């Protein structure tokens, strides 16, 4: 029996707002006057606006990576300690594998690893534990309602196959691409990035978007994260050594190595032993590798730049240190001093009252300095 909730929407009429924005004809005047600002949602991972996917080999921790990104976006903290988030973003997360309890347990542990109180994500991260075909009236109507009411900046479906339209042949590029483009358009019209988790064909060769099961998904994506094993995973011990390739048609990409330890799963207790631990570093030859101390200093400098870009007024050194996250306080403190010496941070000309009748200098980024 056909489920009437998920009827074919091949001829579904667009709502009035969508009707007015689709197939716009741009004049050169409008085109050249439009905003061309390059903006990151996640520095070195997600440019805004974009749309795309996570994909990877079997047991390559795609769901962990996706949940870590959701936490970073929603909390405004560096994702896995590496990728800075300039501004908190609301995340709508469709979870169709595992269910509520495993997702919540994973979320709590990943929040702890990121130094985030899960309760602080209220109003910023909303999961949905349900799935339905992307061409159904129910899915599209509720998606539009969530976009209008919650106003997320990032909408993630994990995994795609649970939302596959019953009217779409996943092996036809034109049909699969149109299905994804339709949902991307609904999200983009409301200022949200549309993101999916796709699975790789395990019998395929190579490590690229062509490995994705079915057709059309790799061709559709504007940005992507590819995950594979650098070493044979120790699944029972919860030890994974991964290669992470991040790419975008807009800005290029970069390769990383991710060491992820989630602990041994205790079947009797129903949880993992110990905290989640992770380490991320840029991949490459020995001449391209940064030593550990340099990497810590660069993370500290990036954290200071993020703080100064978000600040609406001049800040004292103490305020900069307190607001900067993603690196140790000692490294942040040292980078603040270096940036003052190098005239990257300059005094604003006013001073703030401090303890004991003293005053503290207040700093802003030097003119023309806007990139970490």
Coordinates of C-alpha atoms in Angstrom, one line a residue:
X1 CA 0.0 0.0 0.0
X2 CA 1.3 3.4 -0.9
X3 CA 2.0 5.7 2.1
X4 CA 0.0 8.9 1.2
X5 CA 2.3 11.0 3.4
X6 CA 5.1 10.4 1.0
X7 CA 3.4 10.9 -2.3
X8 CA 5.4 11.8 -5.4
X9 CA 6.0 15.5 -5.6
X10 CA 7.3 15.7 -9.1
X11 CA 4.7 18.4 -9.9
X12 CA 4.5 19.9 -6.4
X13 CA 3.9 23.6 -6.7
X14 CA 6.4 26.0 -5.1
X15 CA 5.3 28.2 -2.3
X16 CA 4.7 31.9 -3.1
X17 CA 8.1 33.0 -1.7
X18 CA 10.0 30.4 -3.7
X19 CA 8.0 31.3 -6.8
X20 CA 9.3 34.9 -6.6
X21 CA 13.0 33.9 -6.1
X22 CA 13.4 31.0 -8.6
X23 CA 15.0 31.6 -12.0
X24 CA 15.8 35.2 -11.3
X25 CA 17.2 37.2 -14.3
X26 CA 20.2 39.3 -13.1
X27 CA 21.1 42.6 -14.7
X28 CA 24.8 43.4 -14.8
X29 CA 24.1 46.3 -12.5
X30 CA 22.5 44.0 -9.9
X31 CA 25.2 41.3 -10.3
X32 CA 28.1 43.7 -9.8
X33 CA 26.5 45.4 -6.9
X34 CA 25.7 42.1 -5.0
X35 CA 27.7 41.1 -2.0
X36 CA 30.9 39.2 -2.9
X37 CA 32.2 38.8 0.7
X38 CA 34.1 35.5 1.3
X39 CA 32.8 34.2 4.7
X40 CA 33.7 31.1 6.7
X41 CA 31.2 29.2 8.8
X42 CA 34.1 26.9 9.7
X43 CA 37.6 28.2 8.9
X44 CA 39.2 25.8 6.4
X45 CA 36.1 23.6 6.1
X46 CA 32.9 25.4 5.3
X47 CA 32.6 28.6 3.3
X48 CA 29.3 30.4 3.4
X49 CA 27.1 29.8 1.4
X50 CA 27.8 26.2 0.3
X51 CA 26.2 22.7 0.2
X52 CA 27.8 19.3 0.3
X53 CA 28.5 16.1 2.1
X54 CA 30.6 13.8 4.4
X55 CA 31.5 10.5 3.0
X56 CA 34.0 7.8 3.8
X57 CA 34.9 4.1 4.2
X58 CA 33.2 1.7 6.5
X59 CA 33.8 2.5 10.2
X60 CA 35.6 5.8 9.3
X61 CA 33.7 7.6 12.1
X62 CA 31.5 9.7 9.8
X63 CA 28.8 10.1 12.5
X64 CA 31.4 11.2 15.1
X65 CA 32.9 13.7 12.7
X66 CA 29.4 15.1 11.8
X67 CA 28.4 15.4 15.5
X68 CA 31.7 17.1 16.3
X69 CA 31.1 19.7 13.6
X70 CA 27.5 20.2 14.9
X71 CA 28.8 20.9 18.4
X72 CA 31.5 23.2 17.1
X73 CA 29.0 25.2 15.0
X74 CA 26.4 25.4 17.7
X75 CA 28.8 26.2 20.6
X76 CA 31.2 28.4 18.6
X77 CA 34.2 26.4 19.5
X78 CA 37.0 24.9 17.3
X79 CA 35.9 21.6 15.8
X80 CA 38.1 18.7 17.1
X81 CA 40.4 21.5 18.3
X82 CA 41.5 22.4 14.7
X83 CA 38.8 24.2 12.7
X84 CA 37.8 27.5 14.2
X85 CA 34.1 28.7 14.2
X86 CA 34.0 32.5 13.9
X87 CA 30.4 32.7 15.0
X88 CA 27.8 30.4 16.6
X89 CA 25.4 28.9 14.1
X90 CA 22.1 27.1 14.6
X91 CA 22.2 23.4 13.5
X92 CA 19.2 21.2 12.5
X93 CA 20.4 17.6 12.6
X94 CA 18.3 14.8 11.1
X95 CA 19.6 11.6 12.7
X96 CA 18.4 8.5 11.0
X97 CA 20.9 5.9 12.2
X98 CA 21.3 4.6 15.7
X99 CA 18.4 6.5 17.3
X100 CA 18.0 9.0 20.1
X101 CA 19.9 7.2 22.9
X102 CA 23.2 6.4 21.0
X103 CA 23.2 9.9 19.5
X104 CA 22.7 11.6 22.9
X105 CA 25.4 9.5 24.6
X106 CA 27.8 10.3 21.8
X107 CA 26.8 14.0 21.9
X108 CA 27.5 14.2 25.7
X109 CA 30.9 12.6 25.4
X110 CA 31.9 14.8 22.4
X111 CA 30.7 17.9 24.2
X112 CA 32.9 16.9 27.2
X113 CA 35.9 16.4 24.8
X114 CA 35.2 19.9 23.4
X115 CA 34.8 21.6 26.8
X116 CA 31.2 22.3 26.1
X117 CA 28.2 21.9 28.5
X118 CA 25.5 20.1 26.4
X119 CA 22.8 22.3 28.1
X120 CA 24.4 25.4 26.6
X121 CA 23.5 24.0 23.1
X122 CA 19.8 24.5 23.8
X123 CA 18.4 26.7 21.1
X124 CA 21.4 26.2 18.9
X125 CA 21.4 22.4 18.1
X126 CA 18.2 20.6 17.5
X127 CA 18.2 16.9 16.4
X128 CA 15.3 15.2 14.7
X129 CA 15.0 11.4 15.0
X130 CA 12.9 10.6 12.0
X131 CA 13.3 10.1 8.3
X132 CA 11.2 10.2 5.1
X133 CA 11.7 10.5 1.4
X134 CA 13.0 13.9 0.2
X135 CA 10.3 14.1 -2.4
X136 CA 7.4 13.8 0.1
X137 CA 5.0 16.5 1.1
X138 CA 5.6 15.6 4.8
X139 CA 9.3 16.0 4.6
X140 CA 9.4 19.2 2.6
X141 CA 6.6 21.0 4.5
X142 CA 8.1 20.2 7.9
X143 CA 11.6 21.2 6.6
X144 CA 10.2 24.6 5.5
X145 CA 8.5 25.0 8.9
X146 CA 11.7 24.2 10.8
X147 CA 13.7 26.6 8.6
X148 CA 11.2 29.4 9.2
X149 CA 10.7 28.8 13.0
X150 CA 14.2 27.7 14.1
X151 CA 16.2 29.5 11.4
X152 CA 19.2 27.1 11.3
X153 CA 22.3 28.0 9.3
X154 CA 23.3 24.3 8.8
X155 CA 20.9 21.4 8.0
X156 CA 22.5 18.0 8.1
X157 CA 20.9 14.6 7.0
X158 CA 22.7 11.6 8.3
X159 CA 22.6 9.3 6.3
X160 CA 21.3 10.1 2.8
X161 CA 20.0 6.6 2.1
X162 CA 17.4 6.9 4.8
X163 CA 15.9 9.9 3.0
X164 CA 16.2 8.5 -0.6
X165 CA 13.1 9.5 -2.6
X166 CA 11.1 6.4 -3.7
X167 CA 10.5 8.1 -7.1
X168 CA 14.2 8.7 -7.8
X169 CA 16.6 6.2 -9.3
X170 CA 19.8 6.6 -7.2
X171 CA 21.8 5.3 -10.2
X172 CA 20.7 8.1 -12.5
X173 CA 22.8 11.3 -12.2
X174 CA 19.9 13.5 -13.5
X175 CA 17.4 12.2 -11.0
X176 CA 19.6 12.0 -8.0
X177 CA 21.1 15.5 -8.7
X178 CA 17.7 17.0 -9.1
X179 CA 16.5 15.5 -5.8
X180 CA 19.4 17.0 -3.9
X181 CA 19.2 20.3 -5.7
X182 CA 15.6 20.7 -4.8
X183 CA 16.3 20.4 -1.1
X184 CA 19.4 22.5 -1.3
X185 CA 17.2 25.2 -2.9
X186 CA 14.7 25.1 -0.1
X187 CA 17.5 25.5 2.4
X188 CA 19.4 28.2 0.5
X189 CA 16.3 30.3 0.0
X190 CA 16.2 30.6 3.8
X191 CA 20.0 31.1 4.3
X192 CA 20.9 27.6 5.4
X193 CA 23.6 25.2 4.2
X194 CA 22.3 21.8 3.2
X195 CA 24.6 18.9 4.1
X196 CA 24.3 15.1 3.9
X197 CA 26.3 12.0 4.9
X198 CA 26.7 9.6 2.0
X199 CA 28.3 6.1 2.0
X200 CA 31.1 4.9 -0.2
X201 CA 31.0 1.9 -2.4
X202 CA 33.2 -0.5 -0.4
X203 CA 34.3 -2.5 -3.4
X204 CA 35.5 0.6 -5.3
X205 CA 39.0 1.9 -5.9
X206 CA 40.6 5.2 -5.1
X207 CA 39.6 7.9 -2.6
X208 CA 37.4 10.5 -4.1
X209 CA 33.8 11.6 -4.8
X210 CA 33.5 8.9 -7.5
X211 CA 33.5 6.2 -4.7
X212 CA 30.1 7.3 -3.4
X213 CA 27.4 4.7 -3.8
X214 CA 24.9 5.4 -6.5
X215 CA 25.3 8.4 -8.9
X216 CA 24.9 12.1 -8.9
X217 CA 25.8 12.8 -5.3
X218 CA 29.5 13.5 -5.8
X219 CA 28.7 15.6 -8.9
X220 CA 26.1 17.6 -6.9
X221 CA 28.3 18.6 -3.9
X222 CA 30.0 22.1 -3.8
X223 CA 32.0 21.1 -0.7
X224 CA 32.9 17.8 0.9
X225 CA 34.8 15.9 3.6
X226 CA 36.3 12.5 2.7
X227 CA 37.3 10.1 5.5
X228 CA 39.4 6.9 5.2
X229 CA 41.6 4.7 7.4
X230 CA 45.3 5.4 7.5
X231 CA 45.8 2.3 9.6
X232 CA 43.6 -0.8 10.2
X233 CA 41.1 0.4 12.8
X234 CA 41.1 -1.2 16.3
X235 CA 37.3 -1.2 16.6
X236 CA 37.1 -3.2 19.8
X237 CA 39.6 -0.7 21.4
X238 CA 37.9 2.3 19.9
X239 CA 41.1 3.4 18.2
X240 CA 40.9 5.0 14.7
X241 CA 43.7 6.6 12.7
X242 CA 42.0 8.5 9.8
X243 CA 42.9 10.6 6.7
X244 CA 40.6 13.5 6.2
X245 CA 40.4 15.3 2.9
X246 CA 38.4 18.6 2.9
X247 CA 37.5 20.1 -0.4
X248 CA 35.4 22.8 -2.1
X249 CA 34.8 24.0 -5.6
X250 CA 35.1 27.6 -4.2
X251 CA 38.4 27.6 -2.3
X252 CA 40.3 24.4 -2.9
X253 CA 41.0 22.1 0.1
X254 CA 43.5 20.5 2.5
X255 CA 44.4 17.1 3.8
X256 CA 44.7 16.2 7.5
X257 CA 45.4 13.3 9.8
X258 CA 43.0 12.6 12.6
X259 CA 43.8 10.3 15.5
X260 CA 40.5 9.5 17.3
X261 CA 40.1 7.4 20.4
X262 CA 36.6 6.8 21.6
X263 CA 37.4 4.0 24.2
X264 CA 36.4 0.4 24.4
X265 CA 32.7 -0.3 24.4
X266 CA 31.6 -2.1 27.5
X267 CA 28.5 -4.1 26.5
X268 CA 27.5 -4.8 30.1
X269 CA 27.6 -1.1 31.1
X270 CA 26.3 0.1 27.7
X271 CA 28.9 2.8 27.3
X272 CA 32.5 3.5 26.3
X273 CA 35.5 3.4 28.7
X274 CA 37.1 6.8 29.4
X275 CA 36.8 10.1 27.6
X276 CA 37.0 10.7 23.9
X277 CA 40.4 12.0 22.7
X278 CA 41.4 13.4 19.4
X279 CA 44.4 15.0 17.6
X280 CA 44.4 16.7 14.2
X281 CA 47.4 17.7 12.2
X282 CA 48.0 18.7 8.6
X283 CA 49.1 15.9 6.3
X284 CA 52.1 16.0 4.0
X285 CA 55.8 15.3 3.7
X286 CA 58.3 15.9 6.5
X287 CA 59.2 19.3 5.0
X288 CA 55.6 20.4 5.1
X289 CA 54.9 19.3 8.7
X290 CA 54.7 21.8 11.4
X291 CA 56.4 20.9 14.7
X292 CA 54.0 20.6 17.7
X293 CA 55.0 23.9 19.3
X294 CA 54.5 25.9 16.1
X295 CA 51.1 24.2 15.6
X296 CA 50.1 25.3 19.1
X297 CA 51.2 28.8 18.5
X298 CA 49.3 29.0 15.2
X299 CA 46.1 27.8 16.9
X300 CA 46.5 30.4 19.6
X301 CA 47.0 33.1 17.1
X302 CA 43.9 31.9 15.1
X303 CA 41.9 32.0 18.4
X304 CA 43.0 35.6 19.0
X305 CA 42.0 36.7 15.5
X306 CA 38.6 35.1 15.9
X307 CA 38.1 36.9 19.2
X308 CA 39.1 40.3 17.8
X309 CA 36.9 39.9 14.7
X310 CA 33.9 39.1 16.9
X311 CA 34.5 41.8 19.4
X312 CA 32.4 45.0 19.0
X313 CA 34.8 47.2 21.0
X314 CA 38.4 47.4 21.9
X315 CA 39.6 44.8 24.5
X316 CA 42.3 44.6 27.1
X317 CA 44.9 41.8 27.0
X318 CA 43.1 40.0 29.8
X319 CA 39.7 40.2 28.0
X320 CA 41.3 38.9 24.8
X321 CA 42.8 36.0 26.7
X322 CA 39.5 35.2 28.5
X323 CA 37.5 35.2 25.3
X324 CA 39.9 33.2 23.2
X325 CA 39.3 29.4 23.0
X326 CA 40.8 26.5 21.1
X327 CA 44.4 26.7 22.6
X328 CA 46.0 26.8 26.0
X329 CA 45.9 30.0 27.9
X330 CA 49.7 30.1 28.1
X331 CA 50.0 30.0 24.3
X332 CA 47.2 32.5 23.8
X333 CA 48.9 34.9 26.3
X334 CA 52.2 34.5 24.5
X335 CA 50.7 35.1 21.1
X336 CA 48.9 38.3 22.4
X337 CA 52.3 39.6 23.4
X338 CA 53.9 38.8 20.1
X339 CA 51.0 40.3 18.1
X340 CA 51.3 43.5 20.2
X341 CA 55.1 43.6 19.5
X342 CA 54.5 43.0 15.8
X343 CA 51.9 45.7 15.7
X344 CA 49.1 43.3 14.7
X345 CA 47.3 44.4 17.8
X346 CA 47.4 48.2 18.4
X347 CA 46.3 50.4 21.2
X348 CA 42.9 52.0 20.7
X349 CA 43.9 55.2 22.4
X350 CA 41.7 54.7 25.5
X351 CA 42.4 52.9 28.7
X352 CA 40.2 50.9 31.0
X353 CA 40.1 51.2 34.8
X354 CA 41.8 48.3 36.5
X355 CA 42.4 47.1 40.1
X356 CA 44.4 49.4 42.5
X357 CA 43.6 52.5 40.5
X358 CA 45.6 51.4 37.6
X359 CA 44.5 51.5 33.9
X360 CA 44.9 48.8 31.2
X361 CA 45.5 49.5 27.5
X362 CA 42.8 48.4 25.1
X363 CA 43.6 46.9 21.7
X364 CA 42.0 46.5 18.3
X365 CA 43.3 44.7 15.2
X366 CA 45.6 46.9 13.1
X367 CA 44.1 48.3 10.0
X368 CA 44.2 45.9 7.1
X369 CA 44.8 42.9 9.3
X370 CA 41.8 40.5 9.1
X371 CA 43.1 37.0 8.6
X372 CA 44.6 34.5 11.0

